[in-house]
Short mmCIF file of C-alpha atoms in Angstrom, two decimals:
data_model
loop_
_atom_site.label_atom_id
_atom_site.label_comp_id
_atom_site.label_asym_id
_atom_site.label_seq_id
_atom_site.Cartn_x
_atom_site.Cartn_y
_atom_site.Cartn_z
CA MET A 82 43.05 71.61 110.99
CA THR A 83 40.13 70.42 113.18
CA ARG A 84 36.93 72.15 112.27
CA ARG A 85 34.81 73.37 115.24
CA SER A 86 31.21 73.84 115.73
CA HIS A 87 30.10 77.37 114.68
CA ARG A 88 27.32 80.11 114.50
CA LEU A 89 25.74 80.90 111.17
CA PRO A 90 25.19 84.30 109.74
CA PRO A 91 21.90 86.04 110.31
CA CYS A 92 18.68 84.81 108.36
CA HIS A 93 18.49 85.97 104.73
CA ASN A 94 15.22 88.00 105.61
CA SER A 95 16.11 90.91 108.02
CA LEU A 96 12.53 90.73 109.45
CA THR A 97 13.63 87.36 111.32
CA THR A 98 14.28 89.08 114.58
CA ALA A 99 13.89 88.13 118.06
CA LEU A 100 10.61 89.98 118.06
CA LEU A 101 9.24 87.87 115.25
CA MET A 102 7.01 86.12 117.60
CA ASP A 103 3.36 85.96 118.87
CA THR A 104 2.51 88.08 121.85
CA TYR A 105 1.83 85.14 124.03
CA GLN A 106 5.49 84.12 123.75
CA ILE A 107 6.31 87.19 125.93
CA THR A 108 3.35 86.77 128.26
CA MET A 109 4.24 83.22 129.04
CA ALA A 110 7.90 84.28 129.28
CA TYR A 111 7.06 86.82 132.00
CA ALA A 112 4.81 84.44 133.91
CA TYR A 113 7.59 81.63 133.73
CA TRP A 114 10.10 84.19 134.99
CA LYS A 115 7.74 85.72 137.63
CA ASN A 116 6.97 82.20 138.95
CA GLY A 117 10.62 81.20 138.93
CA THR A 118 10.17 78.28 136.61
CA HIS A 119 11.71 79.85 133.49
CA ALA A 120 14.91 77.71 133.80
CA ARG A 121 13.22 74.28 134.18
CA SER A 122 14.51 71.81 131.64
CA ALA A 123 11.97 71.38 128.86
CA ALA A 124 11.63 69.75 125.32
CA PHE A 125 9.33 70.65 122.44
CA ASP A 126 8.62 68.78 119.35
CA LEU A 127 7.90 70.43 116.09
CA ILE A 128 5.49 68.18 114.04
CA PHE A 129 2.79 68.15 111.35
CA ARG A 130 -0.30 66.05 111.53
CA LYS A 131 -1.16 65.35 107.87
CA ASN A 132 0.59 65.22 104.55
CA PRO A 133 -0.18 68.21 102.42
CA PHE A 134 -2.22 68.05 99.17
CA SER A 135 -3.88 64.93 100.29
CA GLY A 136 -0.69 63.14 99.48
CA GLU A 137 1.60 60.60 100.91
CA PHE A 138 4.88 62.50 101.81
CA THR A 139 6.30 65.77 102.77
CA ILE A 140 9.48 67.37 102.29
CA PHE A 141 11.31 69.08 105.23
CA ALA A 142 12.60 72.51 104.44
CA GLY A 143 13.66 75.56 106.45
CA LEU A 144 16.30 74.04 108.76
CA GLU A 145 19.26 76.34 107.67
CA GLU A 146 17.28 79.51 108.29
CA CYS A 147 16.02 78.12 111.66
CA LEU A 148 19.61 77.62 112.72
CA ARG A 149 20.59 81.21 111.32
CA PHE A 150 17.87 82.38 113.64
CA ILE A 151 18.99 80.49 116.70
CA SER A 152 22.65 81.47 116.02
CA ASN A 153 21.63 85.10 116.24
CA PHE A 154 18.81 85.39 118.68
CA LYS A 155 19.17 88.40 120.81
CA PHE A 156 16.88 91.08 122.07
CA THR A 157 18.19 94.54 121.07
CA GLU A 158 17.81 97.66 122.95
CA GLU A 159 15.20 98.73 120.22
CA ASP A 160 13.43 95.48 120.88
CA ILE A 161 13.35 95.99 124.64
CA SER A 162 12.14 99.73 124.26
CA PHE A 163 9.31 98.77 122.17
CA LEU A 164 8.28 95.82 124.65
CA SER A 165 8.53 97.93 127.66
CA ASN A 166 6.26 100.58 126.11
CA GLU A 167 3.54 98.05 125.07
CA PRO A 168 0.18 98.06 126.86
CA LEU A 169 0.83 94.57 128.02
CA SER A 170 3.99 95.60 129.81
CA THR A 171 2.38 98.10 132.17
CA SER A 172 2.09 95.42 134.94
CA MET A 173 5.56 93.73 134.41
CA ASP A 174 8.42 94.06 136.67
CA VAL A 175 11.07 96.13 134.99
CA ASN A 176 13.92 93.56 135.94
CA PHE A 177 12.01 91.26 133.47
CA PHE A 178 13.35 93.43 130.78
CA LYS A 179 16.95 93.20 132.10
CA PHE A 180 16.57 89.34 131.96
CA LEU A 181 15.40 89.47 128.43
CA ARG A 182 18.49 91.55 127.36
CA GLN A 183 20.83 88.77 128.48
CA LEU A 184 19.02 85.69 126.70
CA ASP A 185 20.40 83.76 123.86
CA CYS A 186 20.49 80.19 122.65
CA THR A 187 23.62 78.85 124.14
CA GLN A 188 21.85 76.61 126.52
CA ILE A 189 19.58 75.15 123.76
CA LYS A 190 20.04 71.87 121.98
CA ILE A 191 18.25 70.93 118.55
CA PHE A 192 17.84 67.52 117.14
CA ALA A 193 16.28 67.44 113.54
CA GLN A 194 15.77 65.53 110.42
CA LEU A 195 17.99 66.64 107.55
CA GLU A 196 16.66 69.51 105.34
CA GLY A 197 15.50 67.89 102.00
CA SER A 198 14.37 64.81 103.50
CA ILE A 199 11.26 62.98 102.93
CA VAL A 200 9.30 63.11 106.38
CA PHE A 201 6.00 61.90 107.65
CA PRO A 202 3.13 62.97 109.93
CA ARG A 203 3.78 62.80 113.66
CA VAL A 204 7.45 62.11 113.42
CA PRO A 205 9.09 65.22 114.69
CA LEU A 206 10.91 67.37 112.15
CA MET A 207 12.78 69.08 115.22
CA ARG A 208 13.22 68.62 118.93
CA VAL A 209 14.21 71.67 120.84
CA GLU A 210 15.58 71.21 124.26
CA GLY A 211 16.83 73.77 126.95
CA PRO A 212 15.61 76.13 129.49
CA LEU A 213 11.67 76.55 129.40
CA VAL A 214 11.59 80.15 128.75
CA MET A 215 14.17 80.04 125.73
CA VAL A 216 12.50 77.00 124.07
CA GLN A 217 9.16 78.68 124.39
CA LEU A 218 10.36 82.24 122.97
CA VAL A 219 11.60 80.56 119.71
CA GLU A 220 8.42 78.57 118.97
CA THR A 221 6.60 80.97 116.40
CA THR A 222 9.69 81.76 114.51
CA LEU A 223 10.74 78.22 114.02
CA LEU A 224 7.12 77.48 112.92
CA THR A 225 7.08 80.13 110.43
CA LEU A 226 10.44 79.32 108.91
CA VAL A 227 9.46 75.65 108.55
CA ASN A 228 5.84 75.71 107.50
CA TYR A 229 5.88 77.69 104.14
CA ALA A 230 9.44 76.28 103.25
CA SER A 231 8.27 72.61 103.64
CA LEU A 232 4.98 73.16 101.86
CA VAL A 233 6.68 74.84 98.71
CA ALA A 234 9.36 72.11 98.65
CA THR A 235 6.59 69.41 98.74
CA ASN A 236 4.71 71.15 96.20
CA ALA A 237 7.60 71.41 93.88
CA ALA A 238 8.57 67.70 94.51
CA ARG A 239 4.95 66.65 93.54
CA HIS A 240 5.39 68.59 90.19
CA ARG A 241 8.68 66.88 89.58
CA LEU A 242 7.35 63.35 90.13
CA VAL A 243 4.50 64.11 87.70
CA ALA A 244 6.57 65.93 85.10
CA GLY A 245 9.37 63.17 85.06
CA ASP A 246 13.06 63.38 85.40
CA SER A 247 13.63 64.56 81.85
CA ALA A 248 11.42 67.82 81.76
CA THR A 249 12.94 71.16 82.76
CA LEU A 250 10.81 72.79 85.48
CA LEU A 251 11.13 76.54 86.03
CA GLU A 252 9.73 78.33 88.78
CA PHE A 253 8.02 81.58 87.50
CA GLY A 254 6.14 82.73 90.46
CA LEU A 255 7.53 85.93 91.85
CA ARG A 256 4.83 88.11 90.56
CA ARG A 257 2.12 86.15 91.99
CA ALA A 258 3.82 85.28 95.35
CA GLN A 259 2.55 86.74 98.77
CA GLY A 260 4.97 89.54 99.00
CA PRO A 261 8.86 89.68 98.25
CA ASP A 262 9.79 87.29 100.90
CA GLY A 263 7.34 84.67 99.65
CA GLY A 264 8.61 85.13 96.12
CA VAL A 265 12.32 84.65 97.13
CA SER A 266 11.37 81.77 99.67
CA ALA A 267 9.40 80.02 96.86
CA SER A 268 12.21 80.29 94.38
CA ARG A 269 14.62 78.69 96.94
CA TYR A 270 12.46 75.87 98.10
CA ALA A 271 10.98 75.07 94.64
CA TYR A 272 14.68 74.64 93.53
CA MET A 273 15.24 72.28 96.64
CA GLY A 274 12.10 70.42 95.68
CA GLY A 275 13.44 69.66 92.16
CA PHE A 276 12.94 72.53 89.96
CA ASN A 277 15.77 73.54 87.57
CA GLY A 278 15.75 77.25 87.89
CA THR A 279 13.81 80.46 88.53
CA SER A 280 13.01 83.75 86.88
CA ASN A 281 13.78 85.45 90.04
CA LEU A 282 17.08 87.20 89.86
CA GLU A 283 17.13 88.15 93.53
CA ALA A 284 16.79 84.46 94.41
CA GLY A 285 19.40 83.60 92.05
CA ARG A 286 21.65 86.06 93.59
CA GLN A 287 21.20 84.92 97.11
CA PHE A 288 21.26 81.19 96.52
CA ALA A 289 23.06 80.67 93.35
CA ILE A 290 19.87 79.19 91.65
CA PRO A 291 20.15 79.14 87.80
CA CYS A 292 18.11 82.10 86.38
CA LYS A 293 15.98 81.63 83.24
CA GLY A 294 13.95 84.03 81.08
CA THR A 295 13.28 85.25 77.69
CA LEU A 296 10.83 87.89 76.66
CA ALA A 297 7.05 88.87 77.27
CA HIS A 298 4.32 89.60 74.96
CA SER A 299 4.98 93.40 75.35
CA TYR A 300 8.22 93.01 73.73
CA VAL A 301 6.65 91.54 70.73
CA GLN A 302 3.80 94.17 70.82
CA SER A 303 6.39 97.01 71.10
CA HIS A 304 7.47 96.48 67.67
CA GLN A 305 5.49 98.08 64.67
CA GLY A 306 7.74 96.99 62.03
CA PHE A 307 11.38 96.59 60.69
CA GLN A 308 11.92 100.35 61.30
CA ASP A 309 12.23 99.29 64.86
CA ILE A 310 15.56 97.33 64.40
CA GLY A 311 18.61 99.44 64.95
CA ASP A 312 21.80 98.06 63.85
CA PRO A 313 21.23 95.05 61.66
CA ARG A 314 24.82 93.72 61.94
CA LEU A 315 25.40 90.58 63.91
CA ARG A 316 28.78 89.45 65.32
CA LEU A 317 29.47 85.88 64.56
CA PRO A 318 31.06 83.44 67.01
CA ASP A 319 34.30 83.55 65.25
CA GLY A 320 34.45 87.27 65.43
CA ASN A 321 33.55 88.33 62.05
CA MET A 322 30.56 90.30 61.18
CA CYS A 323 27.28 89.61 59.48
CA PRO A 324 26.50 92.83 57.73
CA ASP A 325 22.85 92.55 57.51
CA PHE A 326 21.27 89.94 59.66
CA LEU A 327 17.67 91.30 58.72
CA ALA A 328 18.27 90.63 55.13
CA LEU A 329 19.28 87.03 56.02
CA VAL A 330 16.20 86.63 57.96
CA MET A 331 14.17 87.73 55.14
CA ASP A 332 15.95 85.26 52.71
CA ARG A 333 15.21 82.52 55.07
CA ALA A 334 11.52 83.62 55.30
CA ALA A 335 11.37 83.55 51.54
CA LEU A 336 12.95 80.06 51.59
CA LEU A 337 10.34 78.75 54.12
CA ASP A 338 7.56 80.31 51.98
CA ARG A 339 8.75 78.18 48.91
CA TYR A 340 8.47 74.90 51.02
CA LYS A 341 5.27 75.75 53.04
CA GLU A 342 3.16 73.91 50.45
CA SER A 343 4.92 70.68 51.56
CA PHE A 344 3.52 71.14 54.96
CA PRO A 345 0.27 69.41 56.01
CA ASP A 346 -2.70 71.53 55.13
CA ASP A 347 -3.57 72.71 58.51
CA LEU A 348 0.14 73.71 59.20
CA ARG A 349 0.53 76.02 56.28
CA TRP A 350 0.55 79.80 56.86
CA THR A 351 -0.21 82.60 54.47
CA LYS A 352 1.39 85.91 55.40
CA THR A 353 2.78 86.18 58.96
CA ASN A 354 2.85 89.14 61.44
CA GLN A 355 5.67 91.16 60.13
CA SER A 356 6.03 93.27 63.47
CA GLU A 357 6.42 89.89 65.23
CA LEU A 358 9.02 88.99 62.82
CA ALA A 359 10.84 92.26 63.56
CA ALA A 360 10.62 91.53 67.23
CA PHE A 361 12.19 88.01 66.81
CA THR A 362 14.88 89.63 64.75
CA SER A 363 15.87 92.23 67.21
CA TYR A 364 15.76 89.87 70.02
CA ALA A 365 18.15 87.50 68.09
CA LEU A 366 20.51 90.28 67.46
CA ALA A 367 20.61 90.99 71.38
CA PHE A 368 20.74 87.17 72.36
CA PRO A 369 22.01 85.04 69.34
CA SER A 370 23.11 82.25 71.68
CA ASN A 371 19.91 82.36 73.72
CA PHE A 372 17.12 82.69 71.12
CA LEU A 373 13.92 81.35 72.81
CA VAL A 374 10.86 83.38 72.00
CA LEU A 375 7.26 83.71 72.79
CA VAL A 376 5.15 82.55 69.82
CA ASP A 377 1.62 83.02 70.82
CA THR A 378 1.32 86.78 70.86
CA TYR A 379 -0.74 86.66 67.68
CA ASP A 380 -1.18 83.11 66.19
CA VAL A 381 1.15 80.12 67.20
CA LEU A 382 0.83 78.09 64.11
CA LYS A 383 0.19 80.75 61.44
CA SER A 384 2.65 83.35 62.53
CA GLY A 385 4.66 82.76 65.64
CA ILE A 386 6.48 79.35 64.71
CA PRO A 387 6.83 80.38 60.90
CA ASN A 388 8.57 83.67 62.17
CA PHE A 389 10.76 81.75 64.78
CA LEU A 390 11.83 79.44 62.12
CA ALA A 391 12.96 82.25 59.73
CA VAL A 392 15.00 83.82 62.32
CA GLY A 393 16.21 80.53 63.91
CA LEU A 394 17.46 79.32 60.34
CA ALA A 395 19.17 82.85 59.87
CA LEU A 396 20.93 82.32 63.26
CA ARG A 397 21.95 78.75 62.30
CA SER A 398 23.50 79.91 59.05
CA CYS A 399 25.66 82.51 61.27
CA GLY A 400 26.82 79.87 63.50
CA TYR A 401 24.34 80.03 66.35
CA GLU A 402 21.87 77.34 67.44
CA PRO A 403 18.44 78.39 68.34
CA LEU A 404 17.01 77.13 71.66
CA GLY A 405 13.25 76.79 71.03
CA ILE A 406 9.92 78.37 71.57
CA ARG A 407 7.47 79.17 74.50
CA ILE A 408 3.74 78.74 74.40
CA ASP A 409 1.81 80.79 77.06
CA SER A 410 -1.81 80.18 76.02
CA GLY A 411 -4.23 77.85 74.30
CA ASP A 412 -4.36 74.01 74.30
CA LEU A 413 -0.83 73.19 75.18
CA SER A 414 -1.11 69.46 74.27
CA TYR A 415 -2.37 70.29 70.65
CA LEU A 416 -0.09 73.19 70.05
CA SER A 417 3.02 71.65 71.30
CA LEU A 418 2.51 68.58 69.19
CA ARG A 419 1.82 70.56 66.06
CA ALA A 420 4.61 72.76 66.90
CA ARG A 421 6.93 69.57 66.93
CA GLU A 422 5.49 68.53 63.68
CA MET A 423 6.35 71.99 62.10
CA LEU A 424 9.99 71.76 63.52
CA GLN A 425 10.34 68.14 62.24
CA HIS A 426 8.86 69.09 58.71
CA THR A 427 11.42 71.97 58.55
CA GLN A 428 14.22 69.75 59.30
CA ASP A 429 13.22 67.17 56.91
CA LEU A 430 12.36 69.44 54.11
CA LEU A 431 15.39 71.76 54.26
CA GLY A 432 17.92 69.04 55.39
CA ALA A 433 20.74 69.14 57.69
CA SER A 434 22.90 71.94 56.03
CA TYR A 435 19.93 74.41 56.86
CA ALA A 436 18.11 72.86 59.75
CA GLU A 437 19.97 70.20 61.52
CA GLY A 438 18.71 69.57 65.09
CA PHE A 439 15.37 71.68 64.75
CA ALA A 440 13.25 68.69 65.30
CA GLN A 441 14.76 68.58 68.81
CA LEU A 442 14.35 72.19 69.81
CA GLY A 443 12.80 72.95 73.12
CA ILE A 444 9.18 73.81 73.47
CA THR A 445 8.54 75.63 76.79
CA ALA A 446 4.94 75.92 78.18
CA SER A 447 3.76 78.38 80.81
CA ASN A 448 0.01 78.84 80.83
CA ASP A 449 -1.22 78.50 84.54
CA ILE A 450 0.18 75.11 84.87
CA HIS A 451 -0.11 73.02 87.91
CA GLU A 452 -0.11 69.36 89.03
CA GLU A 453 -3.45 68.45 87.34
CA VAL A 454 -2.58 70.15 84.12
CA LEU A 455 0.61 68.03 83.99
CA HIS A 456 -1.40 64.76 84.60
CA SER A 457 -3.80 65.98 81.84
CA LEU A 458 -0.87 66.57 79.44
CA ASN A 459 0.62 63.25 80.22
CA GLN A 460 -2.66 61.52 79.53
CA HIS A 461 -3.34 63.37 76.26
CA GLY A 462 0.18 63.62 74.93
CA HIS A 463 2.37 66.59 74.40
CA ALA A 464 5.79 67.63 73.10
CA ILE A 465 6.78 69.86 75.79
CA THR A 466 10.32 69.83 77.21
CA SER A 467 10.07 72.58 79.73
CA PHE A 468 7.46 74.04 82.16
CA GLY A 469 7.33 77.59 83.59
CA ILE A 470 5.12 77.14 86.63
CA GLY A 471 4.06 80.07 88.83
CA THR A 472 0.86 80.90 90.74
CA HIS A 473 -0.12 77.27 91.80
CA LEU A 474 3.44 76.45 92.89
CA VAL A 475 4.36 79.63 94.92
CA THR A 476 0.82 80.11 96.44
CA CYS A 477 0.20 76.45 97.07
CA LEU A 478 -3.43 77.13 95.98
CA ARG A 479 -4.63 73.58 96.75
CA GLN A 480 -3.36 73.87 100.47
CA PRO A 481 -2.11 77.30 101.72
CA ALA A 482 -0.66 75.92 104.94
CA LEU A 483 1.04 72.81 106.16
CA GLY A 484 -0.12 73.20 109.85
CA CYS A 485 3.04 72.55 111.68
CA VAL A 486 2.67 72.65 115.61
CA TYR A 487 5.21 73.02 118.36
CA LYS A 488 4.26 71.02 121.48
CA LEU A 489 5.76 70.44 124.91
CA VAL A 490 6.67 66.89 125.33
CA GLU A 491 8.83 66.76 128.45
CA ILE A 492 9.39 68.97 131.48
CA ASP A 493 12.15 68.25 134.00
CA GLY A 494 12.45 64.75 132.63
CA ALA A 495 8.81 63.91 132.98
CA PRO A 496 6.81 63.16 129.69
CA ARG A 497 4.02 65.73 129.08
CA ILE A 498 0.92 64.95 126.98
CA LYS A 499 -1.89 67.05 125.47
CA LEU A 500 -5.13 65.40 125.35
CA SER A 501 -8.02 66.17 123.08
CA GLU A 502 -11.38 64.61 121.97
CA ASP A 503 -9.81 65.01 118.59
CA VAL A 504 -7.32 62.18 118.30
CA GLU A 505 -5.34 63.91 115.60
CA LYS A 506 -4.46 66.62 118.21
CA VAL A 507 -3.28 64.26 120.98
CA THR A 508 0.40 64.58 121.35
CA ILE A 509 2.98 61.74 121.84
CA PRO A 510 4.98 62.49 125.01
CA GLY A 511 8.60 62.16 126.02
CA ARG A 512 11.78 62.78 124.11
CA LYS A 513 11.83 60.26 121.23
CA GLU A 514 14.25 58.83 118.63
CA ALA A 515 13.28 57.96 115.22
CA PHE A 516 14.59 55.44 112.66
CA ARG A 517 13.71 54.65 109.19
CA LEU A 518 13.62 50.75 108.49
CA TYR A 519 14.54 49.51 105.13
CA LEU A 520 13.85 46.10 103.36
CA LYS A 521 16.47 44.03 101.66
CA ASN A 522 15.49 45.45 98.21
CA GLY A 523 16.42 48.81 99.69
CA GLU A 524 12.96 50.17 99.96
CA PRO A 525 12.10 52.06 103.05
CA VAL A 526 9.09 50.37 104.81
CA VAL A 527 8.35 52.47 108.17
CA ASP A 528 9.65 55.13 110.26
CA VAL A 529 9.49 54.00 113.84
CA MET A 530 9.73 56.09 117.06
CA LEU A 531 11.08 54.99 120.28
CA GLN A 532 11.50 56.58 123.73
CA GLY A 533 15.07 57.62 124.51
CA ASP A 534 15.66 54.88 126.78
CA GLU A 535 14.35 51.80 124.52
CA PRO A 536 16.96 49.86 122.54
CA THR A 537 17.86 50.94 119.02
CA PRO A 538 16.46 48.74 116.25
CA LYS A 539 19.05 46.35 114.90
CA VAL A 540 19.66 45.04 111.40
CA ASP A 541 18.13 41.51 110.85
CA CYS A 542 16.39 41.69 114.13
CA ARG A 543 12.56 41.55 114.19
CA ILE A 544 10.97 44.48 115.79
CA LEU A 545 7.05 45.06 116.47
CA CYS A 546 5.84 48.30 114.96
CA ARG A 547 2.64 49.71 116.34
CA HIS A 548 0.52 52.61 115.39
CA PRO A 549 0.53 55.20 118.40
CA PHE A 550 -3.45 55.43 118.39
CA ILE A 551 -4.89 52.61 116.37
CA SER A 552 -4.00 49.38 118.30
CA SER A 553 -5.03 47.21 115.38
CA LYS A 554 -2.41 48.64 113.13
CA ARG A 555 0.73 46.69 113.88
CA ALA A 556 3.30 44.66 111.98
CA TYR A 557 6.67 42.98 112.64
CA VAL A 558 9.57 44.22 110.43
CA GLN A 559 12.91 42.74 110.01
CA PRO A 560 15.19 45.59 108.65
CA ALA A 561 18.15 45.17 106.41
CA ARG A 562 19.06 48.53 107.05
CA VAL A 563 18.42 51.15 109.93
CA GLU A 564 18.65 54.85 109.43
CA ARG A 565 18.68 57.21 112.38
CA LEU A 566 16.44 60.15 111.49
CA PHE A 567 17.42 62.71 114.21
CA HIS A 568 20.72 64.59 114.07
CA LEU A 569 22.17 66.98 116.41
CA VAL A 570 22.09 70.25 114.61
CA TRP A 571 22.43 72.84 117.18
CA ASP A 572 24.55 72.58 120.49
CA GLY A 573 24.66 76.04 122.07
CA MET A 574 27.02 75.00 124.96
CA ASN A 575 29.63 73.75 122.43
CA GLY A 576 29.63 76.46 119.84
CA GLY A 577 26.44 75.90 117.84
CA VAL A 578 26.15 74.07 114.54
CA PRO A 579 28.31 70.90 114.46
CA PRO A 580 31.06 70.99 112.09
CA ASP A 581 30.08 68.13 109.93
CA LEU A 582 26.61 69.32 109.29
CA ASP A 583 26.28 70.34 105.47
CA LEU A 584 23.33 72.91 105.32
CA SER A 585 23.89 73.97 101.67
CA LEU A 586 21.05 74.15 99.36
CA CYS A 587 22.59 71.84 96.71
CA THR A 588 23.04 69.19 99.40
CA ALA A 589 19.45 69.48 100.44
CA ARG A 590 18.08 69.54 96.79
CA SER A 591 20.23 66.50 96.14
CA ARG A 592 18.97 64.69 99.30
CA CYS A 593 15.47 65.36 98.13
CA MET A 594 15.92 64.13 94.65
CA SER A 595 17.74 60.80 95.82
CA SER A 596 15.12 60.22 98.34
CA ILE A 597 12.12 60.70 95.96
CA LYS A 598 13.81 58.38 93.35
CA MET A 599 14.39 55.84 96.08
CA MET A 600 10.67 55.79 97.21
CA VAL A 601 9.17 56.48 93.80
CA ARG A 602 7.44 53.00 93.45
CA LEU A 603 6.00 53.28 96.88
CA LEU A 604 4.44 56.85 95.95
CA SER A 605 3.51 55.88 92.31
CA SER A 606 -0.36 55.52 93.13
CA LEU A 607 -0.36 58.96 94.50
CA TYR A 608 -0.69 60.80 91.27
CA PHE A 609 -3.25 58.43 89.81
CA CYS A 610 -5.70 59.20 92.62
CA SER A 611 -5.26 63.02 92.94
CA SER A 612 -8.25 65.09 92.28
#
């Protein structure tokens, strides 16, 4: 069966309505309508001027939500009622509101780069074509759907590049995000940018992102002793029952005490916090297959890890494998390395029958981590396998906005330019096509923009590439491969979203990851120069 173009469901955020716009969209729309210019053919570029975080690249995100918004754009009767009663509407012709009622996006076309792609300043992320009044009305919504999404995805990708491919990155930012929508959006676009999972269950539900989480300090603090443990029985993987798991934990704690003198002097402990041991035991009874606990409530090396080892050894004797520990404070480099030593010593001293695999257990860190902390950990050494990253990721503390703009570039077929004394704010006029040129070694070398009537770059044909504003910056390139960057993503007259356009989060994430790996050599100097 032939697939047809289609419209998408509404945006995930119900606030993304036709009224999610700045007031000047309506005032301009009225002026266009009043002057009879509302139906003129227009084209706008959605661009950004600088890469965020003083970096060398940006990840484009938010396209799917833009197309959901375009698919469902319509002023409701409630919208019209609100607008007609606003003070700005007192001088408006009532027929304008009848005009607004019948507006939709069937006459719009949108060309865009693909979501999850690496993108660069000045090369449009989207080109929106159609009747002037319609392409003007959608301006603010498209910007708000792209700006934050692309910023978070870029921030996540930068963390991924510093952490490396092998590290597990978990987004823990919901409680620090700018409201519920900021939290859910951050989870979605951090995952797109290369994170492995989120603590945010709502984001997991909406976007099928893996959800991860263990326990907080409050869980450990809530236990006063072993009397807080209810039923001590533990069901084993084979269906049988361990009648007293607490007794088994105490037996393994005693075993460790007999061997602790063989640990290095600075890794020996005296008496661990027993309420913490009770908390770990009760958590193991609840989650024997997912035992990963926070070990810094009292003392990481003198209490938390020894107590974890006692419970972990008891679980292993019951047929379960503990997952590891989490450290949420202190010197993460030092503590993770010493923790790894303790895990290694336990395995070496007790042998495979008791502690096989303990030396490779996971160590998660989650203490206000950001890009510079990852750099520092790499420089000083660490044994961390997973990072929980929150505040700096979701708030993009180093740069809170990407700064996308939406500029008119053509009206009735005539190119339009916006001039400024600030060269950065001068626009590049006309409808443009964009191409990424690759060398024989497979590396991309440049993105080039051409006017719509200029010939497409061809493989093995030399092309002169010039900077649009700095005449001295020019170079000849003979591409071994040419990639077209703009794709038709919305054709209102033909049903909407093209049938072969894959907008899934997994596809965008895969595109982001493969693009970064392909370009990692070009970007490697970035992380040694970050301040």
